[in-house]
Short mmCIF file of C-alpha atoms in Angstrom, two decimals:
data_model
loop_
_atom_site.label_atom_id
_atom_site.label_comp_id
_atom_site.label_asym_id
_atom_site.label_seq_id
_atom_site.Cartn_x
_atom_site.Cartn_y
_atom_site.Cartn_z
CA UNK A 1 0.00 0.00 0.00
CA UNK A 2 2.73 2.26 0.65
CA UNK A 3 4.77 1.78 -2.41
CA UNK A 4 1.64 1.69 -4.14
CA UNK A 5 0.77 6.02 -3.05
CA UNK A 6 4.19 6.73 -3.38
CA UNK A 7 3.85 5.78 -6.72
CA UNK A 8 0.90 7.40 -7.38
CA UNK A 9 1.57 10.13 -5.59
CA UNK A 10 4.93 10.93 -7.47
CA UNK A 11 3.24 10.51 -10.71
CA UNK A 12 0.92 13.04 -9.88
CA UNK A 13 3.58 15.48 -9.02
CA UNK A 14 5.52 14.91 -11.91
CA UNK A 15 2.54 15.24 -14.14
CA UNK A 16 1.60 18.60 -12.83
CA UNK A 17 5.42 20.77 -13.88
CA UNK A 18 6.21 21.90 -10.76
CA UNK A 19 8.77 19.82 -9.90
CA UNK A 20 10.34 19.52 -13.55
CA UNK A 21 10.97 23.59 -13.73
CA UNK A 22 11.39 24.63 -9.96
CA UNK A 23 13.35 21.47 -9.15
CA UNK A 24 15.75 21.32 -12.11
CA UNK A 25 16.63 25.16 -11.17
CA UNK A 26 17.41 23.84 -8.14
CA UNK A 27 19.76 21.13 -9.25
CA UNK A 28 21.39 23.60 -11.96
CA UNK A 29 22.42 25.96 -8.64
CA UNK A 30 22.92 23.14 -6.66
CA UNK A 31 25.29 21.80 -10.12
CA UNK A 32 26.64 25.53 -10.59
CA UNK A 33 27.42 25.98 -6.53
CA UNK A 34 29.94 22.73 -5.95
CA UNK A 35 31.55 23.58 -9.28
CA UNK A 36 32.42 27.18 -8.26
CA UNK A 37 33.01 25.76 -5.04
CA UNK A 38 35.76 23.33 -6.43
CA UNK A 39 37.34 25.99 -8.19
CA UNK A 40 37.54 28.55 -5.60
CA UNK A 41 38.81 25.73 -3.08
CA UNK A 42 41.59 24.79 -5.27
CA UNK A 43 42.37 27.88 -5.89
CA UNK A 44 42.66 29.43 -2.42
CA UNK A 45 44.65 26.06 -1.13
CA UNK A 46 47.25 26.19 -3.78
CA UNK A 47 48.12 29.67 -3.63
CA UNK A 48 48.10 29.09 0.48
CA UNK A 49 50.59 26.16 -0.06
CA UNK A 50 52.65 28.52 -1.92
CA UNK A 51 52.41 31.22 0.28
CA UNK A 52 53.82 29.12 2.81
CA UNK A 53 56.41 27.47 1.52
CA UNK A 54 57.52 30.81 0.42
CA UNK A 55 57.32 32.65 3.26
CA UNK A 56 59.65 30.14 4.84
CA UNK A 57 62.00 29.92 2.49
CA UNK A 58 62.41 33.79 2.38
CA UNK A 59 63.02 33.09 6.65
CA UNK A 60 65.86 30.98 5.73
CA UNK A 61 67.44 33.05 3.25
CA UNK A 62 67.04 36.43 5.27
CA UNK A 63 71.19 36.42 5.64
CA UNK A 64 72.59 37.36 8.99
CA UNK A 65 71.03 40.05 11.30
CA UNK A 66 70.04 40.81 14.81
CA UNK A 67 67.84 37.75 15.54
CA UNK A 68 65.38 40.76 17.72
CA UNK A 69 65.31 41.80 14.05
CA UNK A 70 64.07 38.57 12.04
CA UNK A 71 61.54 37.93 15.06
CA UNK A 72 59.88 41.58 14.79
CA UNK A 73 59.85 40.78 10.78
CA UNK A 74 58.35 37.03 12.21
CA UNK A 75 56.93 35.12 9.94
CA UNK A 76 53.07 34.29 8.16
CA UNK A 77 51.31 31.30 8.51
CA UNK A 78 48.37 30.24 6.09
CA UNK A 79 45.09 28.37 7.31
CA UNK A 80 44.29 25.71 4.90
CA UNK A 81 40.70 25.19 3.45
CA UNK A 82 39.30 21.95 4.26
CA UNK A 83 38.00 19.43 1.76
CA UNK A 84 33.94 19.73 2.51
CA UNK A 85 34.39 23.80 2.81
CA UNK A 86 33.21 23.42 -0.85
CA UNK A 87 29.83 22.25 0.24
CA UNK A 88 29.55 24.73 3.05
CA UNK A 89 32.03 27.72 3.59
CA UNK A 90 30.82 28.51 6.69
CA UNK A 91 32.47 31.57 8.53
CA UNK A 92 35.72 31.03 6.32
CA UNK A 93 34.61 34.43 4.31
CA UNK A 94 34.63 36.42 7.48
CA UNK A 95 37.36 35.40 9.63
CA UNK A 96 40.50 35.63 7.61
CA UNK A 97 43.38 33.40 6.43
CA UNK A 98 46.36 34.33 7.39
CA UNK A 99 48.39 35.37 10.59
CA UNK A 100 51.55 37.25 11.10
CA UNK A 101 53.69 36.16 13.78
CA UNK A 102 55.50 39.14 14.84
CA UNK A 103 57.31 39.36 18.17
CA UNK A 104 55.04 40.46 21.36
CA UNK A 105 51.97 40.31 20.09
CA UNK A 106 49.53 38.09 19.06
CA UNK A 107 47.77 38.65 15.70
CA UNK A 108 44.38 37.89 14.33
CA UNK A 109 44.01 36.30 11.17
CA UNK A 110 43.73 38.78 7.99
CA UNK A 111 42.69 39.37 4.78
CA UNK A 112 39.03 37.78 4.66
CA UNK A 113 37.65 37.67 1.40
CA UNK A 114 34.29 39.26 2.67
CA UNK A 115 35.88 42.87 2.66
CA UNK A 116 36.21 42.44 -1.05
CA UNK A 117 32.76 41.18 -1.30
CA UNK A 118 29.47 42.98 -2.72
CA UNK A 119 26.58 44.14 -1.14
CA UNK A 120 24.24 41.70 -2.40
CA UNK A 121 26.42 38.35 -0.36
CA UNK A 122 24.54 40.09 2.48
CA UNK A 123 21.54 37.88 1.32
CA UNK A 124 24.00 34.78 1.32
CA UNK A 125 26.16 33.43 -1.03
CA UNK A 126 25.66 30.75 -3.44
CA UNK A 127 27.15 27.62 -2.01
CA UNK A 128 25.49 23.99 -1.80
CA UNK A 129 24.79 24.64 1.77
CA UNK A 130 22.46 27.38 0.97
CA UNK A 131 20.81 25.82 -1.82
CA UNK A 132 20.23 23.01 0.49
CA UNK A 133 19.35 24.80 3.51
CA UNK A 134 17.08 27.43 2.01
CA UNK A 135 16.05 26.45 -1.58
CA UNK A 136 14.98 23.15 -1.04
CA UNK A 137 12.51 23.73 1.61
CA UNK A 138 10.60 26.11 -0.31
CA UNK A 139 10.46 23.37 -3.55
CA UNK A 140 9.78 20.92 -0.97
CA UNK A 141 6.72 23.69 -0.28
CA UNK A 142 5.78 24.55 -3.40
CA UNK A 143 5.05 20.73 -4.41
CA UNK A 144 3.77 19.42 -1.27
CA UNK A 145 1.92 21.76 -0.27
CA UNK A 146 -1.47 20.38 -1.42
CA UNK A 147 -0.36 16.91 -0.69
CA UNK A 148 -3.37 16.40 1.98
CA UNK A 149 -6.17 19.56 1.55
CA UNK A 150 -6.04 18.66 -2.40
CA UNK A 151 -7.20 14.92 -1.67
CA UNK A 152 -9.89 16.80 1.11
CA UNK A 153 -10.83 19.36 -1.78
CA UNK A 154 -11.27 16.63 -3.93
CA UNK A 155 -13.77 14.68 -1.47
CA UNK A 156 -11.06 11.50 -1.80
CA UNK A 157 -9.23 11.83 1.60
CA UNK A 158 -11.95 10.63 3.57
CA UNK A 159 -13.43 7.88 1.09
CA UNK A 160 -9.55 6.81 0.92
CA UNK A 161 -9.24 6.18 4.89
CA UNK A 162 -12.81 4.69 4.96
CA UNK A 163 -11.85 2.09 2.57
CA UNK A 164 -9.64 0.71 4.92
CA UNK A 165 -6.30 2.73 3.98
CA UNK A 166 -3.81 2.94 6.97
CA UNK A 167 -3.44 6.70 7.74
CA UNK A 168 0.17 5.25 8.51
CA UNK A 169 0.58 4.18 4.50
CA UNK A 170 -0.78 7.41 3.74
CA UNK A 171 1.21 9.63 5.34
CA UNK A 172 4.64 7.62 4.47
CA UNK A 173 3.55 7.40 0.84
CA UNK A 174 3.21 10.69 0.19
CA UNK A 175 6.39 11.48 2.46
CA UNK A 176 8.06 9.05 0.69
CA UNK A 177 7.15 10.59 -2.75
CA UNK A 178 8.50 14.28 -1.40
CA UNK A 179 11.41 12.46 -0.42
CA UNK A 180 11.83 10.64 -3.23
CA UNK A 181 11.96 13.67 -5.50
CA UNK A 182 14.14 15.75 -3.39
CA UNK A 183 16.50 13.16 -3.54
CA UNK A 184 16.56 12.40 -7.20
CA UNK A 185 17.65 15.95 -7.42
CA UNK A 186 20.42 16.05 -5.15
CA UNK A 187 21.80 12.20 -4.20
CA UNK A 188 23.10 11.68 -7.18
CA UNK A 189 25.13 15.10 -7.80
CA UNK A 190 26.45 14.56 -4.05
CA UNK A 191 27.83 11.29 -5.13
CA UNK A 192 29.55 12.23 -8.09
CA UNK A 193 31.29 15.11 -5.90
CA UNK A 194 31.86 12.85 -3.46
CA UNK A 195 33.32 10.08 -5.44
CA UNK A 196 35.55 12.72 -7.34
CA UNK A 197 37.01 14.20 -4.08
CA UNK A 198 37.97 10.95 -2.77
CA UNK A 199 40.17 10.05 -5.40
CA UNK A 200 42.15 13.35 -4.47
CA UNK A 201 42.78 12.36 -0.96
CA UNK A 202 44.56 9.73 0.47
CA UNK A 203 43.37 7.17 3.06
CA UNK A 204 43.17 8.65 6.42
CA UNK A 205 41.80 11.44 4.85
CA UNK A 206 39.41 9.39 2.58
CA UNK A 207 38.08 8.04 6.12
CA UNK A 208 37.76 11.23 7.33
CA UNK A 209 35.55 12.70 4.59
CA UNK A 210 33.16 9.74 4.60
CA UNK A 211 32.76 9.99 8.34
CA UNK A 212 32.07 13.50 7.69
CA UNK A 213 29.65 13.23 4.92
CA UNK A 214 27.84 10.60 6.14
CA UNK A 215 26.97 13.03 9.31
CA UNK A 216 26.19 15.40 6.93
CA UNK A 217 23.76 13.31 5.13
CA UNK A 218 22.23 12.35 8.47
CA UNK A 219 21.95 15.94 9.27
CA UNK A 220 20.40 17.59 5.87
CA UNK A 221 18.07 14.39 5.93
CA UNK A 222 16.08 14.84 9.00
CA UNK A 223 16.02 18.86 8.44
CA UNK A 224 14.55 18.17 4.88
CA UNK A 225 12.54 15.38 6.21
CA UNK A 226 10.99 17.70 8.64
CA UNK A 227 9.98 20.44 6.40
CA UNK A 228 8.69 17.45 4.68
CA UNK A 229 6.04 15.92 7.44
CA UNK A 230 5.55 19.86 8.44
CA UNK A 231 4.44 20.39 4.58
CA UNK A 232 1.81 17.34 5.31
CA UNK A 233 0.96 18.25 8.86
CA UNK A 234 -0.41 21.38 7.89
CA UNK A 235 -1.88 20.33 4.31
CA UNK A 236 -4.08 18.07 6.59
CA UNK A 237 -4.30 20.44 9.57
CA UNK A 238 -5.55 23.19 7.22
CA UNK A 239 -7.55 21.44 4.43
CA UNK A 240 -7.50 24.44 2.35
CA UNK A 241 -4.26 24.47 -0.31
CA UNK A 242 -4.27 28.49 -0.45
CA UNK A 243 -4.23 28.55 3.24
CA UNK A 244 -1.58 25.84 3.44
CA UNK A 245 0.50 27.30 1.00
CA UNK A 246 0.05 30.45 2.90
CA UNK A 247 1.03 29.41 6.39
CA UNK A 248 3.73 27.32 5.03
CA UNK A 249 5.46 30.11 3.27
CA UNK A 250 5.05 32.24 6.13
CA UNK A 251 6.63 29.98 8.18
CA UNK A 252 9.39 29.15 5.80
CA UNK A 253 10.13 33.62 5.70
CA UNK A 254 10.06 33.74 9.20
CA UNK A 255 12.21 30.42 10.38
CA UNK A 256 14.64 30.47 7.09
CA UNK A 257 15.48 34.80 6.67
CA UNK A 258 14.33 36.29 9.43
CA UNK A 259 15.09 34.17 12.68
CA UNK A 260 18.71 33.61 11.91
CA UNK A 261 19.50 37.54 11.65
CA UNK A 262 17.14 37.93 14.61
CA UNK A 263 19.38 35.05 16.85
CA UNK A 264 22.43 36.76 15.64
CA UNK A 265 21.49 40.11 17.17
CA UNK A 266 20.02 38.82 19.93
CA UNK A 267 23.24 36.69 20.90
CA UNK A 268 25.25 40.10 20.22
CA UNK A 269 23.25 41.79 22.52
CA UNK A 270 22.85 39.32 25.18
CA UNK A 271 26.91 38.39 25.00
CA UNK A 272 28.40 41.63 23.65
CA UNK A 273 31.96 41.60 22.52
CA UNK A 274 34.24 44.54 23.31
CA UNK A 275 35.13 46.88 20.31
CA UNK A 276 39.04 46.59 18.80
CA UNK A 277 39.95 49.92 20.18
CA UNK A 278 38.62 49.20 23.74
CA UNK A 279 40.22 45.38 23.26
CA UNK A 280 43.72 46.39 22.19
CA UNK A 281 43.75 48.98 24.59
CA UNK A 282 42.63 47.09 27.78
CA UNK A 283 45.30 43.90 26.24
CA UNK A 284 48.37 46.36 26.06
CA UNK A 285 47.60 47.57 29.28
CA UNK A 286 47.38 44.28 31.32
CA UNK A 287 50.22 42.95 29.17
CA UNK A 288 52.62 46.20 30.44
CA UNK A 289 51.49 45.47 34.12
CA UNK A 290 52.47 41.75 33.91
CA UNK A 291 55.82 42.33 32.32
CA UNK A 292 56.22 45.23 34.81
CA UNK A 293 55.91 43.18 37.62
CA UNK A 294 57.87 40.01 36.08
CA UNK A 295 60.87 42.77 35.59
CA UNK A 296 60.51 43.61 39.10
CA UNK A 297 60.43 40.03 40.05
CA UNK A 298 63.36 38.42 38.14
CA UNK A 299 65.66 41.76 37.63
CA UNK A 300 64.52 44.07 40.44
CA UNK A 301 63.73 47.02 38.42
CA UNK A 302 60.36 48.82 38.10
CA UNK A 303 59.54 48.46 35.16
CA UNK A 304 60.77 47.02 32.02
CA UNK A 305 62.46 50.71 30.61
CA UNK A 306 64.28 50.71 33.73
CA UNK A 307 68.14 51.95 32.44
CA UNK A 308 69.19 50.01 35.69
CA UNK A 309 69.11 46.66 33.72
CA UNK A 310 72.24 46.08 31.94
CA UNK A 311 72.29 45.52 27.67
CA UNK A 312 73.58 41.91 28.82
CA UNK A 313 70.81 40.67 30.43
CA UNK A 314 68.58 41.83 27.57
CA UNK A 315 68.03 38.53 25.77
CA UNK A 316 66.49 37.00 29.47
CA UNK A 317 64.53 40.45 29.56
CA UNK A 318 62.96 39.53 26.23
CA UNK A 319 61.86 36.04 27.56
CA UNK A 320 61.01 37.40 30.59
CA UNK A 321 58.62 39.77 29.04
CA UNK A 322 57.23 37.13 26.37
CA UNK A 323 56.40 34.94 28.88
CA UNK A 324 54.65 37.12 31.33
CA UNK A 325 52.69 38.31 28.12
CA UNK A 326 51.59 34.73 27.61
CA UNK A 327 49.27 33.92 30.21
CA UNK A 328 47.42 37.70 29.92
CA UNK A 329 47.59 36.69 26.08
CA UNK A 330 45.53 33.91 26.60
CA UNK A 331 43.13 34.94 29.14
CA UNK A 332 42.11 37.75 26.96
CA UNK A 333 42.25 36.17 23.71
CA UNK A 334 40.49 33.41 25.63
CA UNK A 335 37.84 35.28 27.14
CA UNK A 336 37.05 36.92 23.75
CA UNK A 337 36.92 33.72 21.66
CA UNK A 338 34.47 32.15 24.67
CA UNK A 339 32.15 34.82 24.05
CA UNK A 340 31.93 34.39 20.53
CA UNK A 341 31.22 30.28 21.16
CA UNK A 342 28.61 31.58 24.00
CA UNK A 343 26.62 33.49 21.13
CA UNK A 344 26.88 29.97 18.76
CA UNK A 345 25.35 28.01 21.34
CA UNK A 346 22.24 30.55 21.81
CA UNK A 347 21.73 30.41 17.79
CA UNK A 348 21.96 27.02 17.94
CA UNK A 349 18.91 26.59 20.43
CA UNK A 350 17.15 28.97 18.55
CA UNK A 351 17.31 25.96 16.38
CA UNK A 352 13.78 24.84 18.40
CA UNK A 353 12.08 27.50 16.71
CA UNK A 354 13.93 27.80 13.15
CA UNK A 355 15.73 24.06 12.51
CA UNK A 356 17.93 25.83 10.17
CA UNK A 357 19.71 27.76 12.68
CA UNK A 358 20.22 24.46 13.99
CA UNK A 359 21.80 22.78 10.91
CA UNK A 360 23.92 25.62 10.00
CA UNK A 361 25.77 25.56 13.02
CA UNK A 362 25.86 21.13 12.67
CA UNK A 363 26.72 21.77 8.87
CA UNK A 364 29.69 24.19 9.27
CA UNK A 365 31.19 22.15 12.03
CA UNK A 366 31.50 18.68 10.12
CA UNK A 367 32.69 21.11 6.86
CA UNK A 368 35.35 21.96 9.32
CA UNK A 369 34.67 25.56 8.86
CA UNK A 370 32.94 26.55 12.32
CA UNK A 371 34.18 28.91 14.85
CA UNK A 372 35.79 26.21 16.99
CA UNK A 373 37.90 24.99 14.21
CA UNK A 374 39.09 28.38 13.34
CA UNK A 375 40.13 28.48 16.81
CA UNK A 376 42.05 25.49 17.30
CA UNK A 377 44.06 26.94 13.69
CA UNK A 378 44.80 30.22 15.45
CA UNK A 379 45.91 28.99 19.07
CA UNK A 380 48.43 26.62 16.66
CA UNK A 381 49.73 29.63 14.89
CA UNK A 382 50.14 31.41 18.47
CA UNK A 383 51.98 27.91 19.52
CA UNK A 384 54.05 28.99 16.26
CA UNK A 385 55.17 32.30 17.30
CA UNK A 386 55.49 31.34 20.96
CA UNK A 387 57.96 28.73 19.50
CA UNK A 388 60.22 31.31 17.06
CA UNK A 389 60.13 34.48 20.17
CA UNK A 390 61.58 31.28 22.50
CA UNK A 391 64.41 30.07 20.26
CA UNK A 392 65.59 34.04 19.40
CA UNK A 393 65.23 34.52 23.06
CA UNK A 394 67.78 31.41 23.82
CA UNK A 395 69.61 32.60 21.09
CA UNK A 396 70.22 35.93 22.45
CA UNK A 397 71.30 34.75 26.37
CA UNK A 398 73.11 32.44 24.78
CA UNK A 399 75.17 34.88 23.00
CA UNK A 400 74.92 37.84 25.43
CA UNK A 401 78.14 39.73 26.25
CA UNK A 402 79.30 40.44 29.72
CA UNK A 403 79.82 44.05 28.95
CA UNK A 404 77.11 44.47 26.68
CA UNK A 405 79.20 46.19 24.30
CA UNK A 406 78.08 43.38 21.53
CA UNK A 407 74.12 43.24 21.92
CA UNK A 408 73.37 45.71 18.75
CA UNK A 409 76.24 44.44 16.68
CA UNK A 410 75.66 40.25 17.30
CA UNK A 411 74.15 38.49 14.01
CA UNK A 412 72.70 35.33 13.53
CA UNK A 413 73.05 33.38 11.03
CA UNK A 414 71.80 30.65 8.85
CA UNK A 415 71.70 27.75 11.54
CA UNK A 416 69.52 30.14 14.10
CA UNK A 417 66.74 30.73 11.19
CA UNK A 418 66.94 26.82 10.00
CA UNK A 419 66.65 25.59 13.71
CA UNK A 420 62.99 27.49 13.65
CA UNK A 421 60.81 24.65 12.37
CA UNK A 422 58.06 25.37 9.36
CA UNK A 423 54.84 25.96 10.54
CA UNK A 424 52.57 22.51 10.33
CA UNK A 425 49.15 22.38 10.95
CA UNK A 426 47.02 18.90 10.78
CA UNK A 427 43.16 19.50 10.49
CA UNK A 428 41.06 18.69 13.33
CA UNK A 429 39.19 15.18 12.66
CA UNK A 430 35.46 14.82 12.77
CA UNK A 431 35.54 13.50 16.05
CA UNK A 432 36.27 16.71 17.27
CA UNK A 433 33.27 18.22 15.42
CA UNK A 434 30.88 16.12 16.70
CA UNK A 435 32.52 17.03 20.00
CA UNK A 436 31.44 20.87 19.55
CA UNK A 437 27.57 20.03 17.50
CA UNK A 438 26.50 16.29 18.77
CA UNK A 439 23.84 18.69 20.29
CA UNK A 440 22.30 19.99 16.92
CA UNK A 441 22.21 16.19 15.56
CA UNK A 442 20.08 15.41 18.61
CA UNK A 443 18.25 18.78 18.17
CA UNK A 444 17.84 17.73 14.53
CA UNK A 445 16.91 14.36 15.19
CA UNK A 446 13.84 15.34 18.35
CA UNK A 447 12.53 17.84 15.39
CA UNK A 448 11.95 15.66 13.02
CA UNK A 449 10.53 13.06 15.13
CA UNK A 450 8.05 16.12 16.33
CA UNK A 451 6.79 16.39 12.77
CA UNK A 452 6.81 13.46 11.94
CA UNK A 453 4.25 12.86 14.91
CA UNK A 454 2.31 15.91 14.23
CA UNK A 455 1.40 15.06 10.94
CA UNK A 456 0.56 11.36 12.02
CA UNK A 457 -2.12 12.93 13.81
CA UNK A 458 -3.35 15.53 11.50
CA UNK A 459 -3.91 12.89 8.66
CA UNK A 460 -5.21 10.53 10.82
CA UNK A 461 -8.15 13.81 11.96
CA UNK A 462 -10.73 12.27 9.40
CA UNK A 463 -10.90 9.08 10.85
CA UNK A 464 -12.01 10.95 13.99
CA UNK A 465 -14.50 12.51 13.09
#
């Protein structure tokens, strides 16, 4: 019986054209997205390979000099793009790509391809997580929404159920013939990406990517499926189409543009960040202080521009004052980045209102291109410079003169620079996603099992009666 609507019911929406012109739109963009996606992924990685390599090799070949010198030049470290960023780019656009590693300070990523954007990626930008997250609910709309309050227009619903038809084989029929058409659109494009990106990786990686995808698929599944059993909850619920279609655009507006801007300014508000001025001035304050009162503690001066400490004990002052910088580097930096994951987790229970606030935040983190991965790159490029300001530091009590007379004048050379190792960073694995965003599968998963309940009970109303 229920292969026997599905049918039926999938003829019927073939038949009527909706599906042929809205859906094949749908899989050109979807086609169009994950192509530009490749591109721009290959694109960005290979010229951030480059990058890197050649910023090292111009640290090696920077000749001798003051090694104070080459660490105040430091060094840049690129973050690389991972595989499934082509599918969803997450916050990638907006948080930068590359950090400087300069002595003293740390530095926030730069050049974030969102300040060369135009106005109109304020609406989004085409990738196959948008097309997925916001297109295909509203085709899943357009053709189901009549699904139910056609049959009850038609006077069949309730001759159907009164024959002896399950409201169970009713409801997954018709579900099953949504389904069915959403995925004829997308599975097999998703393969063929899939299958072509796994013959570019190798086989830890390969692992990694399936383990990822198939989370992904679990994910998009049961947040399509429930706009799916929502679309035949309120057919039934409403009986009219107009009025279904009405309600279930509305809702569609409100959940899919509106509530995610909404949760965004509501987590600013409710977890404000400071601005940079206020930030950098409060951090080079409580970094002076510290490094004031390590002076005071390890060289007995007041502060750390005290002409009382001799030239030769500058290399230990250095290290002194790196250190002490350290720990206020990482409280602030840390307190700052906490926020930021504080305002993620209120979108993401906003997710019980508007599911795709939900799966965004589940959907970046298995791309690898969440917050918390963009964290874990930058506290390994702060490991980085921690790493170069301690070797120049060693460098420079190893070689300090008694007198002092040779602290300007001493060069490294070739050895100090080649002793500094090249900056290597291994992408988190997707157990560490699902670490940060088990919570939005669950939330996913008690959504869907909510509409799929709801709309159990709405086509089973005529037997009630």
């Amino acid at each position: 019986m229920f292969a026997f609507i599905a049918a039926k019911e999938t003829r019927e929406i073939i038949r009527d054209g909706r599906l042929l012109w809205a859906g094949g739109l749908i899989c050109l963009l979807l086609a169009l997205a994950l192509v530009a996606g490749w591109q721009r992924h290959a694109q960005v990685n290979s010229e951030r390979s480059a990058g890197q390599a050649l910023d090292y090799e111009a640290w090696l070949q920077q000749g001798r000099r003051h090694p104070h010198d080459a660490a105040e030049q430091g060094m840049h470290v690129f973050k690389p793009e991972p595989p499934l960023s082509i599918i969803d780019p997450g916050i990638e656009p907006y948080v930068g790509s590359t950090v400087w590693l300069q002595a003293h300070r740390q530095s926030e990523l730069k050049f974030r391809p969102a300040q060369d954007a135009t106005g109109l990626q304020r609406f989004g930008s085409l990738s196959p997580a948008w097309v997925l997250q916001v297109l295909l609910p509203l085709l899943i709309i357009a053709i189901g929404f009549n699904a139910v309050s056609g049959e009850y227009e038609r006077g069949t619903l309730r001759q159907l159920l009164s024959l002896g038809v399950p409201a169970r084989s009713l409801l997954l029929g018709k579900a099953g013939a949504l389904a069915g058409c959403i995925a004829v659109l997308t599975i097999p494009v998703g393969l063929v990406f899939l299958g072509i990106l796994l013959t570019r990786t190798g086989a830890v990686d390969r692992i990694d990517i399936l383990s990822r995808a198939a989370l992904l698929f679990a994910g998009y599944a049961m947040y399509l499926g429930f706009y799916i059993f929502l679309t035949l909850a309120v057919s039934a619920f409403v009986r009219s189409s107009r009025a279904a279609l009405v309600v279930l655009l509305a809702f569609w507006v409100a959940t899919t543009l509106i509530a995610p801007r909404a949760a965004s300014e509501a987590a600013s508000l409710l977890y404000p960040t400071p601005s940079r001025l206020d930030f950098d001035q409060h951090l080079s304050h409580d970094i002076g202080e510290a490094a004031d009162q390590a002076w005071a503690a390890n060289f007995g001066v007041r502060t750390q521009w005290d002409a009382a400490l001799p030239l030769s004990k500058w290399g230990a002052a250095l290290q002194v004052d790196d250190h002490a910088g350290y720990g206020v580097l990482d409280q602030t930096f840390g307190r700052l980045w906490d926020t930021f994951e504080r305002q993620e987790r209120l979108q993401r229970w906003v997710g019980l209102l508007a599911p795709v606030t939900a799966l965004r935040g589940f959907s970046m983190g298995l791309a690898g291109t969440d917050f918390a991965q963009h964290r874990d790159f930058s506290s390994a490029a702060e490991a980085q410079r921690r790493t170069i300001q301690d070797i120049v530091s060693d460098d420079l009590i190893k070689h300090a003169d008694p007198l002092g007379n040779a602290h300007f004048t001493y060069k490294a050379g070739p050895e100090l620079w080649a002793s500094v190792p090249q900056f290597q960073y291994s992408l988190p694995r997707v157990s560490f996603a699902l670490a940060h965003h088990w919570q939005s599968l669950v939330l996913l998963a008690a959504l869907f099992s909510l509409s799929v309940a709801v709309a159990y009970r709405a086509v089973s109303r005529p037997l009630m009666r």
